[in-house]
Short mmCIF file of C-alpha atoms in Angstrom, two decimals:
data_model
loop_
_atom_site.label_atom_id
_atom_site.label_comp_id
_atom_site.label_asym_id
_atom_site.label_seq_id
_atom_site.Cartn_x
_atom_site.Cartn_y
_atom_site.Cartn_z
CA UNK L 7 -10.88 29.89 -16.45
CA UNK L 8 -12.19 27.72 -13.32
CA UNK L 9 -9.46 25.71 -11.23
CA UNK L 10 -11.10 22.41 -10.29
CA UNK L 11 -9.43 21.34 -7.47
CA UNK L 12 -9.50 17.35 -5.99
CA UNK L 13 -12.24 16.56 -4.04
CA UNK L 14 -12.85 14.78 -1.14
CA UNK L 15 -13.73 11.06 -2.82
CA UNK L 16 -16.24 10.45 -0.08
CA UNK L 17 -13.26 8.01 2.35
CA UNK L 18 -11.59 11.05 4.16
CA UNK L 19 -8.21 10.43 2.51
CA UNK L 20 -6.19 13.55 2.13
CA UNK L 21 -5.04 12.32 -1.42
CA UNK L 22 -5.42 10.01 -4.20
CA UNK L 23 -3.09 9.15 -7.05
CA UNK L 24 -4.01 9.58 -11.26
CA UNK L 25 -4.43 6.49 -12.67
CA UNK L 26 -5.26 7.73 -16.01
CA UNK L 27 -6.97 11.09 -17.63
CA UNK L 28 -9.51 10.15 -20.04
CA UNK L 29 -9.40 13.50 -21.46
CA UNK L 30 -6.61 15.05 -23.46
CA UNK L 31 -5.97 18.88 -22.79
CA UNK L 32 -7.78 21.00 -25.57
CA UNK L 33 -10.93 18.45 -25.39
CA UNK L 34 -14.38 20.07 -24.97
CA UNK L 35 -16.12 18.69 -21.99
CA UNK L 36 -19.83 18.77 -20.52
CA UNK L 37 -20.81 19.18 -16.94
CA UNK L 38 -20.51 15.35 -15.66
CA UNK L 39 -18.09 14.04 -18.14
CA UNK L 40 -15.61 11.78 -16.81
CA UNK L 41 -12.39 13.37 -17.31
CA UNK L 42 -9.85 11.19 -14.52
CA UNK L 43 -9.57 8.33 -13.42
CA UNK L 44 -8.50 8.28 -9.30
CA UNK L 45 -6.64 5.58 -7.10
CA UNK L 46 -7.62 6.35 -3.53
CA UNK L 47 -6.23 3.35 -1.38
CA UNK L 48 -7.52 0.33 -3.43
CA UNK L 49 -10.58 2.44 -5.00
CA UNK L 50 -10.47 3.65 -8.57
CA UNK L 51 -13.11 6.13 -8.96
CA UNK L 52 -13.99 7.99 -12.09
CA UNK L 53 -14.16 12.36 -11.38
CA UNK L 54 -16.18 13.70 -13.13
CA UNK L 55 -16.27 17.67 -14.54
CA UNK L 56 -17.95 19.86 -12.62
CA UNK L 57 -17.99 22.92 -15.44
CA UNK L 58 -18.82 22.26 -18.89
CA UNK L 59 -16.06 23.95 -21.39
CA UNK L 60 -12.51 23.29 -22.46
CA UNK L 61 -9.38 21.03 -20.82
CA UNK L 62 -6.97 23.99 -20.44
CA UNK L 63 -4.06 22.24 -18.25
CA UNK L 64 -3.36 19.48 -16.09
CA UNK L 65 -1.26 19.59 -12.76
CA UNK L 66 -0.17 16.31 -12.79
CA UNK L 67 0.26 13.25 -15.05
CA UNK L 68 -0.64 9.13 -14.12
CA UNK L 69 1.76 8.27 -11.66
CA UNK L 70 1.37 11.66 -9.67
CA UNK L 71 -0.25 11.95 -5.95
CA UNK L 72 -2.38 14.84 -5.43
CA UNK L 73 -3.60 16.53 -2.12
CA UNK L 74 -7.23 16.72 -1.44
CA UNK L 75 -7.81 20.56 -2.42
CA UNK L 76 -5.13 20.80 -4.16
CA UNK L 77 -5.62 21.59 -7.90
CA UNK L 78 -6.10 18.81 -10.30
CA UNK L 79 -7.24 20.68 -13.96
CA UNK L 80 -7.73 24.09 -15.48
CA UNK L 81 -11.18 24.57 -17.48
CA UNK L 82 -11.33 27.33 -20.03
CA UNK L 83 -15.22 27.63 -19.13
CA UNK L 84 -15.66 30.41 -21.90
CA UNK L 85 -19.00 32.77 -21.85
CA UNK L 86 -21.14 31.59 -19.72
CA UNK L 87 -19.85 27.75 -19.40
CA UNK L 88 -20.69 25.94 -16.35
CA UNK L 89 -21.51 26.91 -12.58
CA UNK L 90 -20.19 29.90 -11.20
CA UNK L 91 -18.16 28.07 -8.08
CA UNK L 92 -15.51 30.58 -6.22
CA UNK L 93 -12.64 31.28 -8.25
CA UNK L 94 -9.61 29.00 -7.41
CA UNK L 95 -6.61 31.07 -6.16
CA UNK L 96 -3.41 31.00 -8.46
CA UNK L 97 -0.88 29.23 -6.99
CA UNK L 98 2.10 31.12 -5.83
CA UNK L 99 5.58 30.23 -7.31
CA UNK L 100 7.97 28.40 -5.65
CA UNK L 101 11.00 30.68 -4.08
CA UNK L 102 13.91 28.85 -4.75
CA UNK L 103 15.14 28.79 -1.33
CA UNK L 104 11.59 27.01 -0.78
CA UNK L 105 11.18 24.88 -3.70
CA UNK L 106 13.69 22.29 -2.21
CA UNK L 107 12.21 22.07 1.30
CA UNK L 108 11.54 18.78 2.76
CA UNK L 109 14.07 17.30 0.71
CA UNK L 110 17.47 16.95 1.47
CA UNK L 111 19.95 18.34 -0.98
CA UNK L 112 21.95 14.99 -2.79
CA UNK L 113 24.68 14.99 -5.17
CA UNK L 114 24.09 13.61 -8.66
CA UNK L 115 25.63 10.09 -7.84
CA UNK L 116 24.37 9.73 -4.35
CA UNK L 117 23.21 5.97 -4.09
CA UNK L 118 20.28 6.50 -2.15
CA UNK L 119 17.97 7.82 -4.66
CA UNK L 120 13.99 7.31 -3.89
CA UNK L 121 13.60 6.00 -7.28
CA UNK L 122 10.20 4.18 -7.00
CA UNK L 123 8.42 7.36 -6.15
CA UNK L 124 10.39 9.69 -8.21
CA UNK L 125 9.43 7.61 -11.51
CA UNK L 126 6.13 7.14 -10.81
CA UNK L 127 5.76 11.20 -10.78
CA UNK L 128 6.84 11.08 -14.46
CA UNK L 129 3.98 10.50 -15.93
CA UNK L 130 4.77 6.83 -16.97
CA UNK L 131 2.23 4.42 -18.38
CA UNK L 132 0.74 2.61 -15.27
CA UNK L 133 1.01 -1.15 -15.10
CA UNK L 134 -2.09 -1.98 -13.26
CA UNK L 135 -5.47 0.08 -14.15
CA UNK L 136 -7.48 -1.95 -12.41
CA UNK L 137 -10.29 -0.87 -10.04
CA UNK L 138 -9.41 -2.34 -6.78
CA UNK L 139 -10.90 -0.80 -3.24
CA UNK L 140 -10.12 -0.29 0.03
CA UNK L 141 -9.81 2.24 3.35
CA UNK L 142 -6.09 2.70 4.05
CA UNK L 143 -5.40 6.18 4.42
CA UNK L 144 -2.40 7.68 2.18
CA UNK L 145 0.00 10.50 2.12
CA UNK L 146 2.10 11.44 -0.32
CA UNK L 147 2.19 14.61 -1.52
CA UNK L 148 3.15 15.49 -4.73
CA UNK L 149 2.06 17.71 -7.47
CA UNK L 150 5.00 19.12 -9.11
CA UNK L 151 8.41 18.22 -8.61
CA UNK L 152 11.36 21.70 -8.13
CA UNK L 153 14.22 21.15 -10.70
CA UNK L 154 17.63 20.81 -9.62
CA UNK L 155 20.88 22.03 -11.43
CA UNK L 156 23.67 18.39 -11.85
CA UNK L 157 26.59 19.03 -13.63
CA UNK L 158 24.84 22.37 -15.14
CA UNK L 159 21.56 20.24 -16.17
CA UNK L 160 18.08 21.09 -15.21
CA UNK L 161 16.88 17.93 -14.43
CA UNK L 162 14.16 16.64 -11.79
CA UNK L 163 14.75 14.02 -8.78
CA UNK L 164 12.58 11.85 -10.79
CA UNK L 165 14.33 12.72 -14.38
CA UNK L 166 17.71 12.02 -12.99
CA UNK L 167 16.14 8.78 -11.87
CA UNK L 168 15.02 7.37 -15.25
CA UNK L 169 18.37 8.84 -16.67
CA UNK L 170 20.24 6.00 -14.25
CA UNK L 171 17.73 3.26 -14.76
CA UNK L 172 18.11 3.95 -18.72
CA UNK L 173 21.94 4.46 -18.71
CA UNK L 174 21.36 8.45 -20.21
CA UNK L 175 24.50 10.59 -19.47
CA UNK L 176 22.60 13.76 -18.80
CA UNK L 177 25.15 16.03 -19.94
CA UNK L 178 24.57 14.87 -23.69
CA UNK L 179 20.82 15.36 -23.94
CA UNK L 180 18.46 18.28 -25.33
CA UNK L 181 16.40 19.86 -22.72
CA UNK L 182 13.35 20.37 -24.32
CA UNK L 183 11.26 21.77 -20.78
CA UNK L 184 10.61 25.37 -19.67
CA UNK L 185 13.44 27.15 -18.65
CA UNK L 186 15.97 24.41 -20.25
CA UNK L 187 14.94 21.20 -17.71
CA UNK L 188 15.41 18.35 -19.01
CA UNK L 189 12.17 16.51 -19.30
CA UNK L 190 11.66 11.93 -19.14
CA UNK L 191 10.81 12.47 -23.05
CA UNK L 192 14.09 13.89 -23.72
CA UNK L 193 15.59 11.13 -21.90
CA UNK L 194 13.68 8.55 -23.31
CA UNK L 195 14.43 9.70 -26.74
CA UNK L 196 18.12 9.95 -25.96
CA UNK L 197 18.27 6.25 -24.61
CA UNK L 198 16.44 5.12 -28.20
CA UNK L 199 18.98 7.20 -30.06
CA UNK L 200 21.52 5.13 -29.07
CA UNK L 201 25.09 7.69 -28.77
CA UNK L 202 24.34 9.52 -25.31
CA UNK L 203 24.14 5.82 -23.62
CA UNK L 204 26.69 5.45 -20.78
CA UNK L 205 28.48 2.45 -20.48
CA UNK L 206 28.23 2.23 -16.35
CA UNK L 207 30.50 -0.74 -16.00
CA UNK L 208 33.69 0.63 -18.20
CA UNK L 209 33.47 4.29 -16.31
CA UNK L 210 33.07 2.12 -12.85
CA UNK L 211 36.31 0.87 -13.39
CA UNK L 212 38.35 3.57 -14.77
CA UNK L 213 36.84 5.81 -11.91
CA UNK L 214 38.32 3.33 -9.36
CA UNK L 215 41.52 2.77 -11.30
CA UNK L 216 42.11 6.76 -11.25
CA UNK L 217 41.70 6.27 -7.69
CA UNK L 218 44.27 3.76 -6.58
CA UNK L 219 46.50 5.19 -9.06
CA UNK L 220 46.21 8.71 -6.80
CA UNK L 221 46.26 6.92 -3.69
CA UNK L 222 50.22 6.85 -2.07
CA UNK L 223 52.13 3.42 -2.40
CA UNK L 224 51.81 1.19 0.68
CA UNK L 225 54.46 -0.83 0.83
CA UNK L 226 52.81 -3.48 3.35
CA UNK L 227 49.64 -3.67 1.51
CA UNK L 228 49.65 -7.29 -1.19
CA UNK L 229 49.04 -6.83 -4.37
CA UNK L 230 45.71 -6.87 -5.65
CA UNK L 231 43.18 -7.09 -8.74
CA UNK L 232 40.36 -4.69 -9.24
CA UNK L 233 37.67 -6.53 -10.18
CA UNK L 234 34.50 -4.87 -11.54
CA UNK L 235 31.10 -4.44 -9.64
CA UNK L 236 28.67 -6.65 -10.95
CA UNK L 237 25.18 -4.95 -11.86
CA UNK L 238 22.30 -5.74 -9.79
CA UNK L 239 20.21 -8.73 -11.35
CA UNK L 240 16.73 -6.66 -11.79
CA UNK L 241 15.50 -3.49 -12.19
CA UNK L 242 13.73 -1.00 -9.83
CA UNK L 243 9.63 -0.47 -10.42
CA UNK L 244 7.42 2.03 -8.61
CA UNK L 245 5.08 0.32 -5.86
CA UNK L 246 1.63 1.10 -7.46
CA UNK L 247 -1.74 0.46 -6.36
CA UNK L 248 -2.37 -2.30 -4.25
CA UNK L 249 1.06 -2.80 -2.92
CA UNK L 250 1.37 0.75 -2.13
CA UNK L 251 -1.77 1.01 0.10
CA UNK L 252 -0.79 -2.16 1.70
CA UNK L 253 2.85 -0.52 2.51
CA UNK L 254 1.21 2.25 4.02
CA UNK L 255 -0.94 0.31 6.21
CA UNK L 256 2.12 -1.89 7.49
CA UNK L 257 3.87 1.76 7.85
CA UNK L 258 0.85 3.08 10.02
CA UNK L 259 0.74 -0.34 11.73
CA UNK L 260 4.10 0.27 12.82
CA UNK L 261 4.03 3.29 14.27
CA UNK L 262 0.74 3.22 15.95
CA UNK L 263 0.19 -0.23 17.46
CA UNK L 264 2.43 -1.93 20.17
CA UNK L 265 1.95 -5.51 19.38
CA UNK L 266 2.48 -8.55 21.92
CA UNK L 267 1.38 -12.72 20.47
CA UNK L 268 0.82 -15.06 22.11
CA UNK L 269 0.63 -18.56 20.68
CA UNK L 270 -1.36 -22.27 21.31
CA UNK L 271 -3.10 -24.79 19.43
CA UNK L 272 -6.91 -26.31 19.41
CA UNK L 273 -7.28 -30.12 19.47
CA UNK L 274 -9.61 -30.34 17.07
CA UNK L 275 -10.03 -34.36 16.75
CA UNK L 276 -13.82 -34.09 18.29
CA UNK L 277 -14.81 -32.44 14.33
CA UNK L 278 -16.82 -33.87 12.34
CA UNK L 279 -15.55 -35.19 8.94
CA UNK L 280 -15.73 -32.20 6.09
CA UNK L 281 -15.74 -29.45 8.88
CA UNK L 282 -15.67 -25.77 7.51
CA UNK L 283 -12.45 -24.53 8.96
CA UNK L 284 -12.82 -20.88 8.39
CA UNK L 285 -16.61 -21.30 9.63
CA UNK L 286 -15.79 -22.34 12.66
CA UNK L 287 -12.95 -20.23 13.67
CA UNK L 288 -15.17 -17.34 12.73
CA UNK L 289 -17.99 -18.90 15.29
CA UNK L 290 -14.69 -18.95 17.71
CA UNK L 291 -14.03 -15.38 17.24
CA UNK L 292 -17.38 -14.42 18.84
CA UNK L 293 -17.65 -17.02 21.29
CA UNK L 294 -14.51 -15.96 22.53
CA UNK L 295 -15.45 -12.40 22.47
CA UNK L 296 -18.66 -12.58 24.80
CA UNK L 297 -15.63 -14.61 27.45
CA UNK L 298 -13.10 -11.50 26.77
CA UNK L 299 -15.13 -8.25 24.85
CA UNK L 300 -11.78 -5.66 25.25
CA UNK L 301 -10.14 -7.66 22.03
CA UNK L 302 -13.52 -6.69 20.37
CA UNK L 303 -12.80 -3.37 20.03
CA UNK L 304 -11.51 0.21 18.43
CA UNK L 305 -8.17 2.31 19.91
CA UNK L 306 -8.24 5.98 19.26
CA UNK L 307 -4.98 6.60 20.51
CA UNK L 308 -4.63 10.54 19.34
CA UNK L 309 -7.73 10.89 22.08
CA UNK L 310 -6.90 7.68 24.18
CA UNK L 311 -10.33 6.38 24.06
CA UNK L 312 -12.01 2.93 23.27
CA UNK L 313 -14.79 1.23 21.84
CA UNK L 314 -15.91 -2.09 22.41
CA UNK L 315 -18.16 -3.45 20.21
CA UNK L 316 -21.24 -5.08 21.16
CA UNK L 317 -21.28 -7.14 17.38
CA UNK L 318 -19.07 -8.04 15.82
CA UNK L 319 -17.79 -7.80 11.76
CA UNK L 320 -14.63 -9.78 11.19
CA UNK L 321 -11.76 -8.40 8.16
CA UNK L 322 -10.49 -11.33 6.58
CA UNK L 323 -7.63 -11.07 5.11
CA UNK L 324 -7.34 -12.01 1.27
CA UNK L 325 -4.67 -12.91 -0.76
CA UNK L 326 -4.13 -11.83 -4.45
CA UNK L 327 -1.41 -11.44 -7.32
CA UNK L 328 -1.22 -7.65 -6.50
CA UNK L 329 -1.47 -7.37 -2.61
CA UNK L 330 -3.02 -8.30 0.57
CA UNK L 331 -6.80 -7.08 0.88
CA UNK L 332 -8.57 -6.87 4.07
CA UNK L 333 -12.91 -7.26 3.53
CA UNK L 334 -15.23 -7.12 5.97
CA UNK L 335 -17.09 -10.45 6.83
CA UNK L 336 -20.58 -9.03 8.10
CA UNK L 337 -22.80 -9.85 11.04
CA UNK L 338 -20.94 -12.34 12.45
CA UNK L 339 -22.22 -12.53 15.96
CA UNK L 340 -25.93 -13.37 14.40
CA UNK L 341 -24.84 -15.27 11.32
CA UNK L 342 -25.33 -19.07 10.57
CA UNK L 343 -22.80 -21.39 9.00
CA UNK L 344 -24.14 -21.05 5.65
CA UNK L 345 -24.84 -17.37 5.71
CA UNK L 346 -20.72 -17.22 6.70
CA UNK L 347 -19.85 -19.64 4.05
CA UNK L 348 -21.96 -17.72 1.33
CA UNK L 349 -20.18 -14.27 2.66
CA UNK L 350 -17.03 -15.51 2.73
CA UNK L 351 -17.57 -16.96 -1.01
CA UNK L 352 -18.94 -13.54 -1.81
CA UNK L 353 -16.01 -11.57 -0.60
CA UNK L 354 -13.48 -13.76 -1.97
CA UNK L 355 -15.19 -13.49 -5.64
CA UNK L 356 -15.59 -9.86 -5.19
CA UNK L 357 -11.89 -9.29 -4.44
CA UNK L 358 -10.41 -11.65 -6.94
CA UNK L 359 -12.57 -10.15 -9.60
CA UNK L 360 -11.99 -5.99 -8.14
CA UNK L 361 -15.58 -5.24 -7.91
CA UNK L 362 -15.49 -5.44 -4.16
CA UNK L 363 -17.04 -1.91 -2.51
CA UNK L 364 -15.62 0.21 -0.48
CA UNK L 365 -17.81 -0.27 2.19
CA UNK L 366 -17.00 -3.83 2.49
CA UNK L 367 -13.09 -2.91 3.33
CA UNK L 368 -13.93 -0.93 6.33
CA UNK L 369 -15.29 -0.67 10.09
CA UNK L 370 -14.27 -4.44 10.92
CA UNK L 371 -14.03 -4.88 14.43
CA UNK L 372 -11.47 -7.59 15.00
CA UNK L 373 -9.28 -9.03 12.42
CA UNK L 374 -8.95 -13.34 11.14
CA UNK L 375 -5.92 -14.84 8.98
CA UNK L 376 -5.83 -18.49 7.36
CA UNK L 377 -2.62 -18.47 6.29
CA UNK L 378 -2.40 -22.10 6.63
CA UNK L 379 -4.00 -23.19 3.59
CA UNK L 380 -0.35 -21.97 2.25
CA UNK L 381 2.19 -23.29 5.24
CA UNK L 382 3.46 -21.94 8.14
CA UNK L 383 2.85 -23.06 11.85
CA UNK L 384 2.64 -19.56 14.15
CA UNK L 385 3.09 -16.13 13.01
CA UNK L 386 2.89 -12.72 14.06
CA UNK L 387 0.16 -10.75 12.35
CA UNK L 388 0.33 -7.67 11.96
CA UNK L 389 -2.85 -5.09 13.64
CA UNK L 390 -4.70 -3.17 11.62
CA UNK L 391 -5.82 0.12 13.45
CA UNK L 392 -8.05 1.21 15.28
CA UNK L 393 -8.02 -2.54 15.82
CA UNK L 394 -6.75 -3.83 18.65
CA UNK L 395 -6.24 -7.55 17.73
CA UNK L 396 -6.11 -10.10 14.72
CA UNK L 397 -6.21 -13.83 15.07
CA UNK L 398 -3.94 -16.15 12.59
CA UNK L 399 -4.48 -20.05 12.19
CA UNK L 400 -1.40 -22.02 10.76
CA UNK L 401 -1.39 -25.31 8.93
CA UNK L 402 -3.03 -28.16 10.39
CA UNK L 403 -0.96 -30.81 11.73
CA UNK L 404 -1.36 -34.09 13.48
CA UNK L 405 0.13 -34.96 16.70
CA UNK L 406 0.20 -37.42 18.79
CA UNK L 407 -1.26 -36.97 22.56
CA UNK L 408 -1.99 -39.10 25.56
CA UNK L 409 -5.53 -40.26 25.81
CA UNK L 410 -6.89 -42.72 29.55
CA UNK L 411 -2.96 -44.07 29.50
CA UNK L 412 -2.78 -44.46 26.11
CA UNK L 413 -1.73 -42.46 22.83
CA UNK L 414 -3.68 -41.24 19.99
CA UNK L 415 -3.22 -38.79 16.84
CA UNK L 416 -4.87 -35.65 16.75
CA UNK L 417 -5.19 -32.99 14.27
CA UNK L 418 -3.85 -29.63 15.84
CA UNK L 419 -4.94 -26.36 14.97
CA UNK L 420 -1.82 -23.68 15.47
CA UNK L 421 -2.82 -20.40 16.63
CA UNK L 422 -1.53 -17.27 16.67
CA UNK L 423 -3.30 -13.88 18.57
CA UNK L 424 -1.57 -10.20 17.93
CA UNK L 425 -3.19 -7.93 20.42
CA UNK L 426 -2.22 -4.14 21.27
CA UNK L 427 -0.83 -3.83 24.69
CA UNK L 428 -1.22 -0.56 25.20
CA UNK L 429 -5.00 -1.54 25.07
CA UNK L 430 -5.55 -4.86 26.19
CA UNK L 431 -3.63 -6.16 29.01
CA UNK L 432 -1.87 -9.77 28.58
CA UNK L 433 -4.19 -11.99 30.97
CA UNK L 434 -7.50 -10.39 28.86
CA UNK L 435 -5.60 -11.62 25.98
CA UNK L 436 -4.70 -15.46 26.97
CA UNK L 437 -8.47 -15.40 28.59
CA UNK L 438 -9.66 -14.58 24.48
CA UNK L 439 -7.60 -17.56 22.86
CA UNK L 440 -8.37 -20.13 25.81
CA UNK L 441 -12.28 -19.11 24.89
CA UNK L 442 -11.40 -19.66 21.37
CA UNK L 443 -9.83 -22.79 21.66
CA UNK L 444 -12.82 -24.22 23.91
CA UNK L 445 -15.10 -23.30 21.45
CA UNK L 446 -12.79 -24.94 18.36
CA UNK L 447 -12.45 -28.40 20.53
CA UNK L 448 -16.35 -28.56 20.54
CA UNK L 449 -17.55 -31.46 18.21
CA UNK L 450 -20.58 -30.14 17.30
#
């Protein structure tokens, strides 16, 4: 028996999260067979086996987050199947006393249940299989969940969690799992038989009529009817994929950048008719770079160093249905306008489509948003490290200005510069988006 444990996928993340197994346990498999498919960040990469013999047993179902290292299938390898790699070590059980650490002990109807994660670890069909890339690193690490006892029921954090989104009194189902736990296919086969079903609202209300009736008359209080709390409108879903990298990207934003904007707008009534707007802030972008090079640049704040670049590669943000994408626009300090426009068309297709690769969502150097092809005037983006700055240009706008004692109507170009101050000092930052904004006024 060979423990294959999870690989590095070749982006240094220290986990990635099933998508799918595209074996079933008791297959036969040869050495290369696909036998997973992974979600690291917005990548979906295919493992394949490394032994050639039988699927003996996963450790962990779609939904699940493994650690790098950490085991991900059991091969029977048989006589003589496969390479002869170091045998994995068992793992060791789980003391009780440890099984729970990290987590905080809850009662059964505490309110502040992480339900997104918990049913995502149940092994529920994934909505979106996709194969999207990317280079945010993740953490989450989960491989098996401990059981906890509720009301005398083995049930897991994420069990009890589909049990209240399904209305399941857990009391009333069958534990079918090892040592009597009460498994998400007992509970989903006890909300499609129908008779274990709470009804939420009518124990709401006699739970809070038992109540007043036990509290002590007051005879200054008024009168007044209990009325019953209203369900929430929607139901909770698991953050998956795209969403969840970009989550954990704002996350690691926020804790590791100190972010200062500062705000102004390029007259830009000197253009010529049928200008490319993104072309030309990009050409901004490095012409304000050679004024100001410290925006340019890479914080490693765990050793306090720098890096200013001496190119420059721009990551544009992109839009889609399932999240925000950041891909890495090239070359720009030696490109031409239609080697940026064709770049920009390929990215774009790439993403929209998910075939973009994951070198092409990495290593930019500064950071460019057009949010105003949607609306909005100024914003504060948000820095992606090691980064140390992202420009954002709102909606244009006409305005009217003085021109030789006289008034005209300009289009105005809002913009909006994010920098890290712990990096790059205010005055280097104003210097960068006056260069910018000289460069944007040109006419040609």
């Amino acid at each position: 028996m060979k423990t294959f444990n999870l690989p590095d996928l070749g982006e240094g993340l220290p986990d990635a999260e099933i998508v799918e197994w595209l074996v079933n346990e008791g297959d036969e498999v040869r050495v290369d067979d696909p036998i997973v498919s992974m979600e690291t960040a917005k990548a979906v990469v295919e493992v394949p086996s490394p032994y050639a013999g039988r699927i003996a047993k996963f450790h962990g179902q779609a939904g699940d987050v493994i650690k790098t290292g950490a085991p991900l299938v059991d091969i029977d390898t048989g006589e003589g199947g496969g390479a002869e790699p170091e045998e994995a070590e068992p793992e060791p059980e789980a003391k009780p006393e440890e099984a729970g650490k990290g987590r905080e002990t809850e009662p059964a109807d505490a309110p502040q249940e992480p339900a997104a994660d918990d049913v995502g670890q149940t092994g529920e069909e994934r909505a979106d299989t996709g194969t999207v890339v990317g280079n945010v690193t993740t953490s989450d690490e989960v491989v098996k969940q401990a059981h906890t006892t509720v009301g005398g029921v083995k049930v897991t954090p994420a069990v009890r969690a589909l049990a209240r989104k399904l209305e399941v009194d857990l009391s009333t189902v069958e534990p079918t799992g090892p040592d009597g736990v009460v498994t998400s296919s007992d509970v989903r086969r006890a909300a499609e038989q129908g008779p274990t079903r709470k009804a939420p609202a009518a124990s709401e209300r006699e739970t809070r009529e038992r109540e007043r009736r036990a509290e002590p008359a007051r005879p200054t209080a008024q009168p007044r009817e209990s009325k019953p709390a209203e369900p929430p409108s929607g139901e909770w879903e698991p953050i998956r994929g795209t969403r969840r990298t970009m989550a954990r990207a704002m996350s690691e934003s926020h804790k590791r950048v100190v972010p200062t904007t500062i705000m102004d707008d390029a007259d830009i009534h000197a253009w010529r008719p049928g200008e490319d707007i993104t072309v030309r802030l990009l050409r901004s972008l490095w012409a304000a770079a050679q004024a100001e090079p410290g925006l340019n640049a890479w914080y490693d704040d765990e050793q306090n160093m720098r890096m200013v670049h001496k190119g420059m590669h721009v990551g544009m943000a992109v839009d889609t249905a399932d999240g925000l994408f950041v891909a890495r626009l090239r070359d720009v300090h030696s490109s031409d306008r239609q080697g940026l426009r064709d770049e920009i068309n390929r990215l774009r297709d790439n993403v929209k489509s998910r075939s973009i690769p994951p070198e092409d969502l990495k290593d930019y150097t500064i950071m460019l948003s057009n949010f105003g092809v949607f609306a909005g005037r100024y914003a504060t983006p948000i820095v992606n490290p090691p980064c140390v700055a992202i420009v954002a240009a709102g909606v244009l706008r006409h305005e009217v200005v003085p021109v030789l004692g006289g008034l005209e109507t300009h289009r105005m170009l809002p913009l909006s510069l994010t920098f890290d101050h712990r990096v790059c000092t205010g005055g280097e930052a104003a210097r960068f988006l006056k260069a910018m904004i000289a460069d944007l006024q040109r006419g040609d």
